[in-house]
Each structure stands twice: as C-alpha cells, then as structure tokens.
Tab-separated table of C-alpha atoms in Angstrom:
chain	number	residue	atom	x	y	z
A	244	MET	CA	51.749	97.604	26.593
A	245	ARG	CA	53.038	100.023	29.196
A	246	ASP	CA	54.305	97.894	32.102
A	247	ILE	CA	53.840	98.750	35.756
A	248	ALA	CA	57.577	98.003	36.495
A	249	ARG	CA	59.052	100.365	33.926
A	250	ASP	CA	59.385	103.544	35.939
A	251	LYS	CA	60.078	103.262	39.547
A	252	ASP	CA	59.025	105.463	42.435
A	253	SER	CA	60.195	105.490	46.046
A	254	ALA	CA	58.000	103.751	48.547
A	255	TRP	CA	57.537	107.106	50.283
A	256	GLN	CA	56.063	108.501	47.092
A	257	VAL	CA	53.766	105.504	46.837
A	258	PHE	CA	52.594	105.945	50.344
A	259	LEU	CA	51.798	109.586	49.768
A	260	ILE	CA	49.754	108.709	46.561
A	261	PHE	CA	47.788	105.903	48.488
A	262	LEU	CA	47.307	108.108	51.497
A	263	ARG	CA	45.469	110.620	49.367
A	264	LEU	CA	43.260	107.863	48.022
A	265	GLY	CA	42.795	106.445	51.597
A	266	CYS	CA	41.452	109.798	52.586
A	267	THR	CA	39.042	110.423	49.691
A	268	SER	CA	37.929	107.033	48.369
A	269	PHE	CA	34.386	106.673	49.541
A	270	GLY	CA	31.847	104.167	48.245
A	271	GLY	CA	33.128	100.643	48.862
A	272	PRO	CA	35.379	98.210	46.932
A	273	ILE	CA	33.890	98.626	43.402
A	274	ALA	CA	34.159	102.396	43.748
A	275	HIS	CA	37.736	101.994	44.945
A	276	LEU	CA	38.694	100.125	41.690
A	277	GLY	CA	37.310	103.106	39.875
A	278	TYR	CA	39.471	105.512	41.862
A	279	PHE	CA	42.461	103.475	41.256
A	280	ARG	CA	41.867	103.342	37.516
A	281	GLN	CA	41.501	107.118	37.397
A	282	ALA	CA	44.727	107.567	39.496
A	283	PHE	CA	46.990	104.970	37.888
A	284	VAL	CA	45.692	104.257	34.399
A	285	THR	CA	44.289	107.527	33.358
A	286	ARG	CA	46.390	110.125	35.243
A	287	ARG	CA	49.714	108.560	36.052
A	288	GLN	CA	49.674	105.992	33.316
A	289	TRP	CA	51.504	103.486	35.504
A	290	LEU	CA	49.847	100.663	33.278
A	291	ASP	CA	47.286	100.408	30.567
A	292	GLU	CA	43.644	99.367	30.533
A	293	VAL	CA	44.300	95.778	29.604
A	294	ALA	CA	47.037	95.257	32.368
A	295	TYR	CA	44.692	96.890	34.891
A	296	ALA	CA	41.711	94.703	33.917
A	297	GLU	CA	43.968	91.670	34.246
A	298	LEU	CA	45.049	92.658	37.749
A	299	VAL	CA	41.456	93.177	38.873
A	300	ALA	CA	40.474	89.824	37.398
A	301	LEU	CA	43.289	88.064	39.411
A	302	CYS	CA	42.379	89.893	42.699
A	303	GLN	CA	38.580	89.046	42.312
A	304	LEU	CA	39.385	85.430	42.134
A	305	LEU	CA	41.425	85.407	45.432
A	306	PRO	CA	40.258	85.403	49.036
A	307	GLY	CA	40.840	88.807	50.671
A	308	PRO	CA	40.045	92.514	50.208
A	309	THR	CA	39.919	92.912	46.314
A	310	SER	CA	40.623	96.727	46.038
A	311	SER	CA	43.335	96.523	48.663
A	312	GLN	CA	45.015	93.610	46.932
A	313	VAL	CA	44.935	95.650	43.611
A	314	GLY	CA	46.627	98.462	45.532
A	315	MET	CA	49.171	96.126	47.108
A	316	ALA	CA	50.045	94.824	43.557
A	317	LEU	CA	50.410	98.316	42.154
A	318	GLY	CA	52.767	99.334	44.983
A	319	LEU	CA	54.703	96.113	44.621
A	320	GLY	CA	55.251	96.573	40.812
A	321	ARG	CA	56.119	100.268	41.417
A	322	ALA	CA	58.490	100.153	44.369
A	323	GLY	CA	59.011	96.475	45.311
A	324	GLY	CA	58.180	94.971	48.730
A	325	TRP	CA	58.280	98.273	50.489
A	326	GLY	CA	56.024	99.643	47.767
A	327	LEU	CA	53.488	97.010	48.730
A	328	LEU	CA	53.618	97.911	52.354
A	329	ALA	CA	53.501	101.699	51.609
A	330	ALA	CA	50.456	101.232	49.370
A	331	TRP	CA	48.628	99.247	52.028
A	332	LEU	CA	49.516	101.580	54.842
A	333	GLY	CA	48.550	104.674	52.904
A	334	PHE	CA	45.199	103.279	51.832
A	335	THR	CA	44.206	101.674	55.094
A	336	LEU	CA	45.508	103.937	57.907
A	337	PRO	CA	42.820	106.761	57.608
A	338	SER	CA	39.723	104.590	57.966
A	339	ALA	CA	41.554	102.352	60.424
A	340	LEU	CA	42.313	105.262	62.756
A	341	LEU	CA	38.835	106.782	62.427
A	342	LEU	CA	37.198	103.537	63.355
A	343	ILE	CA	39.453	102.983	66.275
A	344	LEU	CA	38.605	106.483	67.553
A	345	PHE	CA	34.909	105.611	67.310
A	346	ALA	CA	35.479	102.374	69.210
A	347	LEU	CA	37.341	104.334	72.001
A	348	GLY	CA	34.462	106.705	72.081
A	349	LEU	CA	31.951	103.856	72.603
A	350	ALA	CA	34.278	102.399	75.450
A	351	HIS	CA	34.322	105.709	77.279
A	352	TYR	CA	30.700	106.554	76.647
A	353	PRO	CA	28.689	103.419	76.587
A	354	GLY	CA	25.400	105.303	76.058
A	355	LEU	CA	26.597	106.318	72.695
A	356	ALA	CA	25.782	102.857	71.390
A	357	ASP	CA	22.084	103.475	72.060
A	358	SER	CA	22.034	107.078	70.761
A	359	ALA	CA	19.721	107.958	67.886
A	360	ALA	CA	22.720	108.758	65.622
A	361	VAL	CA	24.066	105.322	66.108
A	362	HIS	CA	20.618	103.798	65.459
A	363	GLY	CA	20.593	105.756	62.307
A	364	LEU	CA	23.893	104.163	61.296
A	365	LYS	CA	22.500	100.641	61.920
A	366	VAL	CA	19.489	101.511	59.761
A	367	PHE	CA	21.857	102.637	56.919
A	368	ALA	CA	23.829	99.393	57.302
A	369	VAL	CA	20.567	97.506	56.414
A	370	ALA	CA	20.573	99.418	53.063
A	371	VAL	CA	24.177	98.907	52.422
A	372	VAL	CA	24.169	95.052	53.039
A	373	ALA	CA	20.801	94.799	50.970
A	374	GLN	CA	22.550	96.621	48.150
A	375	ALA	CA	25.595	94.186	48.350
A	376	VAL	CA	23.236	91.089	48.335
A	377	TRP	CA	21.334	92.566	45.258
A	378	SER	CA	24.337	93.437	43.296
A	379	MET	CA	26.468	90.486	44.169
A	380	GLY	CA	23.394	88.125	43.615
A	381	ARG	CA	22.913	89.468	40.068
A	382	SER	CA	26.474	88.968	39.036
A	383	LEU	CA	27.438	85.790	40.974
A	384	CYS	CA	24.054	83.935	41.069
A	385	PRO	CA	22.606	84.593	37.537
A	386	ASP	CA	20.863	81.089	37.198
A	387	THR	CA	18.664	78.861	39.236
A	388	PRO	CA	21.215	76.319	40.584
A	389	ARG	CA	23.443	79.110	41.962
A	390	ARG	CA	20.467	80.895	43.652
A	391	LEU	CA	19.369	77.692	45.090
A	392	LEU	CA	22.913	77.065	46.388
A	393	ALA	CA	22.938	80.496	47.977
A	394	LEU	CA	19.658	79.906	49.737
A	395	VAL	CA	20.935	76.634	51.057
A	396	VAL	CA	24.198	78.384	52.459
A	397	ALA	CA	22.032	81.085	54.007
A	398	GLY	CA	19.838	78.453	55.631
A	399	LEU	CA	22.876	76.707	57.093
A	400	ALA	CA	24.416	79.870	58.385
A	401	LEU	CA	21.147	80.750	60.241
A	402	TRP	CA	20.470	77.235	61.487
A	403	LEU	CA	24.008	76.791	62.699
A	404	PRO	CA	25.193	80.268	64.101
A	405	GLY	CA	28.871	81.217	64.300
A	406	SER	CA	31.830	80.167	62.209
A	407	ALA	CA	30.867	76.579	62.091
A	408	GLY	CA	27.844	77.175	59.940
A	409	GLN	CA	29.695	79.583	57.822
A	410	LEU	CA	32.557	77.120	57.124
A	411	LEU	CA	30.252	74.299	56.438
A	412	GLY	CA	28.284	76.443	53.993
A	413	LEU	CA	31.294	77.574	52.143
A	414	GLY	CA	32.706	74.040	51.984
A	415	LEU	CA	29.474	72.673	50.704
A	416	ALA	CA	29.248	75.467	48.054
A	417	ALA	CA	32.856	74.782	46.811
A	418	LEU	CA	32.079	70.982	46.619
A	419	VAL	CA	28.777	71.514	44.758
A	420	GLY	CA	30.567	73.916	42.465
A	421	ARG	CA	33.407	71.490	41.774
A	422	LEU	CA	31.032	68.605	41.066
A	423	VAL	CA	27.889	70.243	39.466
A	424	LEU	CA	28.302	73.806	38.320
A	425	ALA	CA	29.861	74.894	35.004
A	426	PRO	CA	33.034	76.910	35.125
A	427	THR	CA	33.221	80.560	34.646
A	428	ALA	CA	34.918	82.099	31.675
A	429	THR	CA	38.684	81.913	31.890
A	430	PRO	CA	40.044	85.332	32.852
A	431	PRO	CA	42.704	87.080	30.690
A	432	ALA	CA	46.497	86.412	31.253
A	433	LEU	CA	48.244	88.655	33.831
A	434	GLY	CA	50.558	91.095	31.914
A	435	LEU	CA	52.112	92.593	34.909
A	436	GLN	CA	55.782	91.940	35.976
A	437	THR	CA	56.023	92.145	39.734
A	438	GLY	CA	59.296	90.285	40.188
A	439	ILE	CA	57.841	87.496	42.408
A	440	SER	CA	59.476	84.067	41.850
A	441	ARG	CA	57.769	80.777	42.072
A	442	ARG	CA	60.006	79.881	45.012
A	443	LEU	CA	58.831	83.117	46.901
A	444	GLY	CA	55.199	82.331	45.828
A	445	VAL	CA	55.492	78.893	47.630
A	446	VAL	CA	56.903	80.501	50.734
A	447	ALA	CA	54.151	83.038	50.732
A	448	LEU	CA	51.572	80.262	50.429
A	449	LEU	CA	53.124	78.188	53.272
A	450	LEU	CA	53.098	81.447	55.420
A	451	PHE	CA	49.438	81.927	54.444
A	452	LEU	CA	48.463	78.318	55.683
A	453	LEU	CA	50.718	78.345	58.760
A	454	PRO	CA	48.700	80.797	60.959
A	455	LEU	CA	45.536	78.654	60.291
A	456	LEU	CA	47.241	75.615	62.007
A	457	LEU	CA	49.312	77.514	64.768
A	458	LEU	CA	47.103	80.435	65.852
A	459	PRO	CA	44.608	78.438	67.821
A	460	ALA	CA	47.321	77.263	70.086
A	461	TRP	CA	47.738	80.686	71.629
A	462	SER	CA	44.721	82.876	70.719
A	463	ASN	CA	41.418	81.764	69.444
A	464	LEU	CA	40.579	85.472	68.763
A	465	ALA	CA	43.690	86.040	66.648
A	466	GLU	CA	42.951	82.745	64.712
A	467	GLY	CA	39.407	83.911	64.178
A	468	VAL	CA	40.328	87.299	62.731
A	469	TYR	CA	42.926	85.817	60.514
A	470	ARG	CA	40.571	83.118	59.319
A	471	ALA	CA	38.018	85.792	58.504
A	472	GLY	CA	40.481	87.485	56.307
A	473	ALA	CA	41.542	84.324	54.701
A	474	LEU	CA	37.895	83.302	53.844
A	475	VAL	CA	36.600	86.452	52.272
A	476	PHE	CA	35.503	85.761	48.795
A	477	GLY	CA	33.307	88.271	46.922
A	478	GLY	CA	34.239	91.637	48.546
A	479	GLY	CA	34.568	93.361	51.839
A	480	HIS	CA	30.937	93.068	52.831
A	481	VAL	CA	31.442	89.435	53.583
A	482	VAL	CA	33.748	90.324	56.437
A	483	LEU	CA	30.655	91.279	58.427
A	484	PRO	CA	29.221	87.839	59.135
A	485	LEU	CA	32.587	86.328	59.541
A	486	LEU	CA	33.930	88.788	62.144
A	487	GLN	CA	30.507	88.878	63.807
A	488	ALA	CA	30.856	85.216	64.462
A	489	VAL	CA	34.281	85.803	66.103
A	490	VAL	CA	33.147	88.379	68.664
A	491	VAL	CA	29.485	88.039	69.452
A	492	PRO	CA	28.839	84.349	70.502
A	493	ASN	CA	31.378	84.723	73.203
A	494	GLY	CA	29.873	87.861	74.610
A	495	LEU	CA	32.920	90.090	73.858
A	496	VAL	CA	30.837	92.575	71.648
A	497	SER	CA	27.103	92.958	71.348
A	498	ASP	CA	25.200	92.853	68.049
A	499	GLY	CA	24.391	96.457	68.522
A	500	GLN	CA	27.905	97.488	68.793
A	501	VAL	CA	28.784	95.429	65.737
A	502	MET	CA	26.199	97.049	63.665
A	503	ALA	CA	27.105	100.510	64.922
A	504	GLY	CA	30.677	99.909	63.656
A	505	TYR	CA	29.655	98.406	60.413
A	506	GLY	CA	27.340	101.311	59.616
A	507	LEU	CA	30.185	103.801	60.293
A	508	ALA	CA	32.586	101.789	58.198
A	509	GLN	CA	30.416	102.484	55.167
A	510	ALA	CA	30.567	106.281	55.827
A	511	VAL	CA	34.347	106.458	55.954
A	512	PRO	CA	36.878	106.267	53.165
A	513	GLY	CA	39.036	103.256	52.527
A	514	PRO	CA	38.671	99.555	52.739
A	515	LEU	CA	35.760	97.871	54.649
A	516	PHE	CA	38.225	95.421	56.172
A	517	THR	CA	39.129	98.259	58.762
A	518	PHE	CA	35.932	97.129	60.506
A	519	ALA	CA	38.316	94.645	62.247
A	520	SER	CA	40.126	97.768	63.568
A	521	TYR	CA	37.074	98.964	65.261
A	522	LEU	CA	36.305	95.443	66.768
A	523	GLY	CA	39.906	95.030	67.868
A	524	ALA	CA	39.767	98.298	69.761
A	525	LEU	CA	36.470	97.463	71.365
A	526	VAL	CA	37.019	93.828	72.722
A	527	PRO	CA	38.710	93.412	76.104
A	528	SER	CA	42.494	92.967	75.729
A	529	ALA	CA	45.586	92.955	77.773
A	530	LEU	CA	46.945	95.437	75.150
A	531	PRO	CA	45.925	99.134	74.935
A	532	ALA	CA	42.774	99.378	72.986
A	533	TRP	CA	44.215	101.439	70.136
A	534	LEU	CA	47.135	98.879	69.855
A	535	ASN	CA	44.786	95.976	69.719
A	536	GLY	CA	42.907	97.756	67.056
A	537	LEU	CA	46.016	98.101	64.863
A	538	LEU	CA	46.897	94.455	65.627
A	539	TRP	CA	43.521	93.284	64.334
A	540	THR	CA	44.112	95.465	61.301
A	541	LEU	CA	47.265	93.658	60.522
A	542	LEU	CA	45.663	90.216	61.111
A	543	ILE	CA	42.745	90.811	58.928
A	544	PHE	CA	44.806	92.080	55.927
A	545	LEU	CA	47.753	89.733	56.241
A	546	PRO	CA	46.276	86.601	54.590
A	547	GLY	CA	45.104	88.601	51.496
A	548	ALA	CA	48.476	89.938	51.034
A	549	LEU	CA	50.183	86.539	51.443
A	550	VAL	CA	47.830	84.889	49.086
A	551	LEU	CA	48.288	87.618	46.524
A	552	LEU	CA	52.176	87.106	46.672
A	553	ALA	CA	51.522	83.344	46.331
A	554	ALA	CA	49.241	83.592	43.324
A	555	LEU	CA	51.162	86.084	41.194
A	556	PRO	CA	53.927	83.686	39.885
A	557	PHE	CA	51.323	80.782	39.363
A	558	TRP	CA	48.497	82.798	37.922
A	559	GLN	CA	48.924	81.430	34.298
A	560	THR	CA	48.439	77.791	35.485
A	561	LEU	CA	45.749	78.457	38.147
A	562	ARG	CA	43.413	80.517	35.713
A	563	GLN	CA	43.225	77.484	33.409
A	564	ASN	CA	42.251	74.825	35.964
A	565	PRO	CA	38.620	73.806	35.326
A	566	GLY	CA	38.274	72.302	38.817
A	567	TRP	CA	39.364	75.542	40.558
A	568	GLN	CA	37.055	77.572	38.297
A	569	ARG	CA	34.031	75.385	39.120
A	570	ALA	CA	34.861	75.376	42.840
A	571	LEU	CA	35.099	79.198	42.727
A	572	THR	CA	31.800	79.413	40.898
A	573	GLY	CA	30.193	77.634	43.919
A	574	LEU	CA	32.115	79.698	46.516
A	575	ASN	CA	30.911	82.944	44.965
A	576	ALA	CA	27.308	81.644	45.218
A	577	GLY	CA	28.060	80.652	48.796
A	578	VAL	CA	29.256	84.116	50.005
A	579	VAL	CA	25.985	85.572	48.536
A	580	GLY	CA	24.251	83.111	50.780
A	581	LEU	CA	26.317	84.349	53.858
A	582	LEU	CA	25.503	87.875	53.122
A	583	LEU	CA	21.738	87.090	52.800
A	584	ALA	CA	21.843	85.382	56.179
A	585	ALA	CA	23.619	88.375	57.737
A	586	LEU	CA	21.102	90.679	56.214
A	587	TYR	CA	18.477	88.955	58.336
A	588	ASP	CA	20.558	88.348	61.403
A	589	PRO	CA	22.138	90.511	62.850
A	590	VAL	CA	21.589	93.329	60.477
A	591	TRP	CA	17.816	93.492	60.151
A	592	THR	CA	17.061	92.095	63.605
A	593	GLU	CA	19.353	94.593	65.377
A	594	ALA	CA	18.500	97.791	63.337
A	595	ILE	CA	14.762	97.565	62.465
A	596	ARG	CA	12.396	98.645	65.206
A	597	GLY	CA	9.303	99.604	63.450
A	598	PRO	CA	7.764	100.796	60.105
A	599	LEU	CA	9.669	104.076	60.079
A	600	ASP	CA	12.950	102.334	60.088
A	601	VAL	CA	11.760	100.012	57.333
A	602	ALA	CA	10.865	103.109	55.241
A	603	LEU	CA	14.195	104.759	55.920
A	604	ALA	CA	16.111	101.634	55.063
A	605	ALA	CA	14.221	101.362	51.842
A	606	LEU	CA	14.830	104.994	51.048
A	607	ALA	CA	18.591	104.714	51.629
A	608	LEU	CA	18.602	101.499	49.456
A	609	ALA	CA	16.841	103.316	46.609
A	610	LEU	CA	19.392	106.135	46.767
A	611	LEU	CA	22.223	103.693	46.760
A	612	LEU	CA	20.929	101.778	43.813
A	613	ARG	CA	19.382	104.577	41.735
A	614	THR	CA	21.527	107.677	42.352
A	615	ARG	CA	25.232	108.565	42.366
A	616	TRP	CA	24.927	110.133	45.773
A	617	SER	CA	27.896	109.514	48.104
A	618	PRO	CA	27.379	106.974	50.838
A	619	VAL	CA	28.462	109.501	53.189
A	620	LEU	CA	25.619	111.879	52.256
A	621	ILE	CA	23.075	109.038	52.446
A	622	ALA	CA	24.305	107.958	55.829
A	623	LEU	CA	24.176	111.538	57.166
A	624	LEU	CA	20.663	111.866	55.885
A	625	VAL	CA	19.536	108.713	57.646
A	626	VAL	CA	21.181	109.724	60.770
A	627	LEU	CA	19.681	113.266	60.683
A	628	VAL	CA	16.168	111.901	60.064
A	629	VAL	CA	16.463	109.341	62.895
A	630	SER	CA	17.785	111.913	65.278
A	631	LEU	CA	14.938	114.349	64.451
A	632	LEU	CA	12.339	111.684	64.884
A	633	ASN	CA	13.751	110.828	68.404
A	634	PHE	CA	14.313	114.552	69.470
C-alpha cells in the first residue's frame, strides 16, 4: 500500500492544491469526496484506493463536515499540522468569502432578501434539502425501526423548536440505537500514518469538550455555533437546522435570510459549513461583519478538526465497539429526522408561496436526482424562471 506519509509536500503546496479544489468543487459533500479521490488517488497517487476508503469510513463516523475532515487528514499526512491547516484554509476560503460578501450585500440592501432572485434560491433550497432527505434516508434508514425513529425525532424537533428539541431528539436516537438497533458493519482498519500519538489524541478530545462547558459563560452565540459543528452527524446539510436554531428564535436573523443564504451555499463551491460564515456576517456584532463571519467559520469547523485528531490514534479500538456502532446507527436515523423537520419548517414554509413554486421545486429535485447537471446550473435555472415570472 502506498502510504500518505511517504512523500512530503510543503504546507504552501498543499494550500494551493486545496485552493484549486475549493474554487471548483461544486455539488456537496459526496461530490467533494469524488473530487478528492480524483485529485489524490488517481492523479497524484498520495494514497491508494483502500487507504482512501478507510479514511472516508472514519470521517463518516465522526461528527463534523465529512469531506473537510477527509481533506484535513490528507493535509495532515502530507505536511503535518501546518498541512492540515493549509488544506482546510484552501478548501474553505473561497466559499466562505463568497457567502460573507452576500451577507454584506443583504446588510446594505435589505430589499435584496425579498427579491425574485433570492426567492428563487429559497425554492432551489427546497429541492436540495428534499434530495438530502431522500438519499440519506435510503442509506441511513433502510428498515422500519430506523424510519420510525427518524419520524419520532422529526416530530420532537417540530413540537419543541430550537436546539432543545434537536438535542432531545438526537439523545433519544442514540439511546434507542444503543438499546434496540443492530450495529452497522464494522468499517475497515485505518491504514494511514498521520503521526498522531494517543497522548495528543487525548489532548484533542479534551479541547473538543472544553468549549462546550466554557463557552456559555461568555457567549451563547459562540457556544451555539460551536455546538452545531460538534453535533453534525450525516453530512453538511444537517448544519441548516442546527444553525437556524441558534439565530432565528432570538430574532437575530429571519427565516427568509436563513433560506436565502442556504440556497446560495448550494450554488457555490466548497463545504456547506461555510453557511456559518454567511450567518456570522449577518448577525449584529461588536466586530466588523466580515471579521465575525470569519470567526464563525473557525467556530463551526473547529470541533470537527479536534474530534478528527482525537479519533485518529484510537480508531482501531473505537471501530470494534458494538455499543458505539449501535448508538451511531440510531444517531444516523436521528439526523434524517432533523432534516425531515427542517424540510417542512423553515425550508418549505419560507420558500413555497403557491403551485408554481411547488412545480419549480419538484423540477429542480428531479434534475438533482435524475441528471448530472451541476447544482449551479439548476440553481440558475430556478432563479431565472422565478425572475421572469415576477418581471
């Protein structure tokens, strides 16, 4: 097996490679993993198919942004700690800056949030979230018990809005999984050598947990953003309901502004977690809007990086623990339930105004499911049609 750590690059080289990917990787987390495979397995041969599959399996089991965590691990193995930082910066900055600029535009031109173009982005977001519910439901809820568990979690999230309902739903899902559900198949052993010791892994785990205990003492918003990054299982789409619960109930951001930003996040390259960059630049803050957007970017990605560093040296033991596997099976069903609840409120309730919106959302969903069209083209099509109908 060709090992990721054999030939080293400088952190600057890693940054440039991931910056190119950050500017061109459209299509969401699953598509990103395909881009990474082409860039690092096929073209550059940093590692082989088996090692790459093992790395993806590990990151899919951890909370956080799966594709970004895969990129961080690749950078870590190629250029050490600076390589991890370089890979994250390169892949994240393009979409973060684009979404911050969009938020600044909304702040200076409030009428933009009610424009036909932004409404088109909201309608497109309905199709995107529906696609995520469909695809994740098929893979994570293949049987009746898990489908029922997802429905229960969705009901809790709708009955008890905000982070309380989400946390209760995820906790219930993990408990039911631990006690009732069968464990998933044990993933393969991780064949990558990233140089992380168990001692460093324990330090990373403590750093991962510490903000959850200390952040509420000085900033409920910061704690909410960090908590959202720490609780995302199942892909970047789950960050929508978690962050919506942070900024909407207290009136800092409207549901319309949330959906406008989320729709745009689907149409730019890079990770969906940069949706937090947009919200950070939009909420009132003592910091300049652009700086607060960058701060929220750091906060949303930090827990995923720390839990990756914590898991790498303990992966062999963790992967074989039946209790963890059963709890994770329940959690995966729970995140489908959270997405299902978000599909109704706020996604559907905010975006759909009549039969034409329903038809456009259905058309966009069909194109996402049945064609290989770029999400950018589909988003532009929906925006164009909505703009023409409102001309």
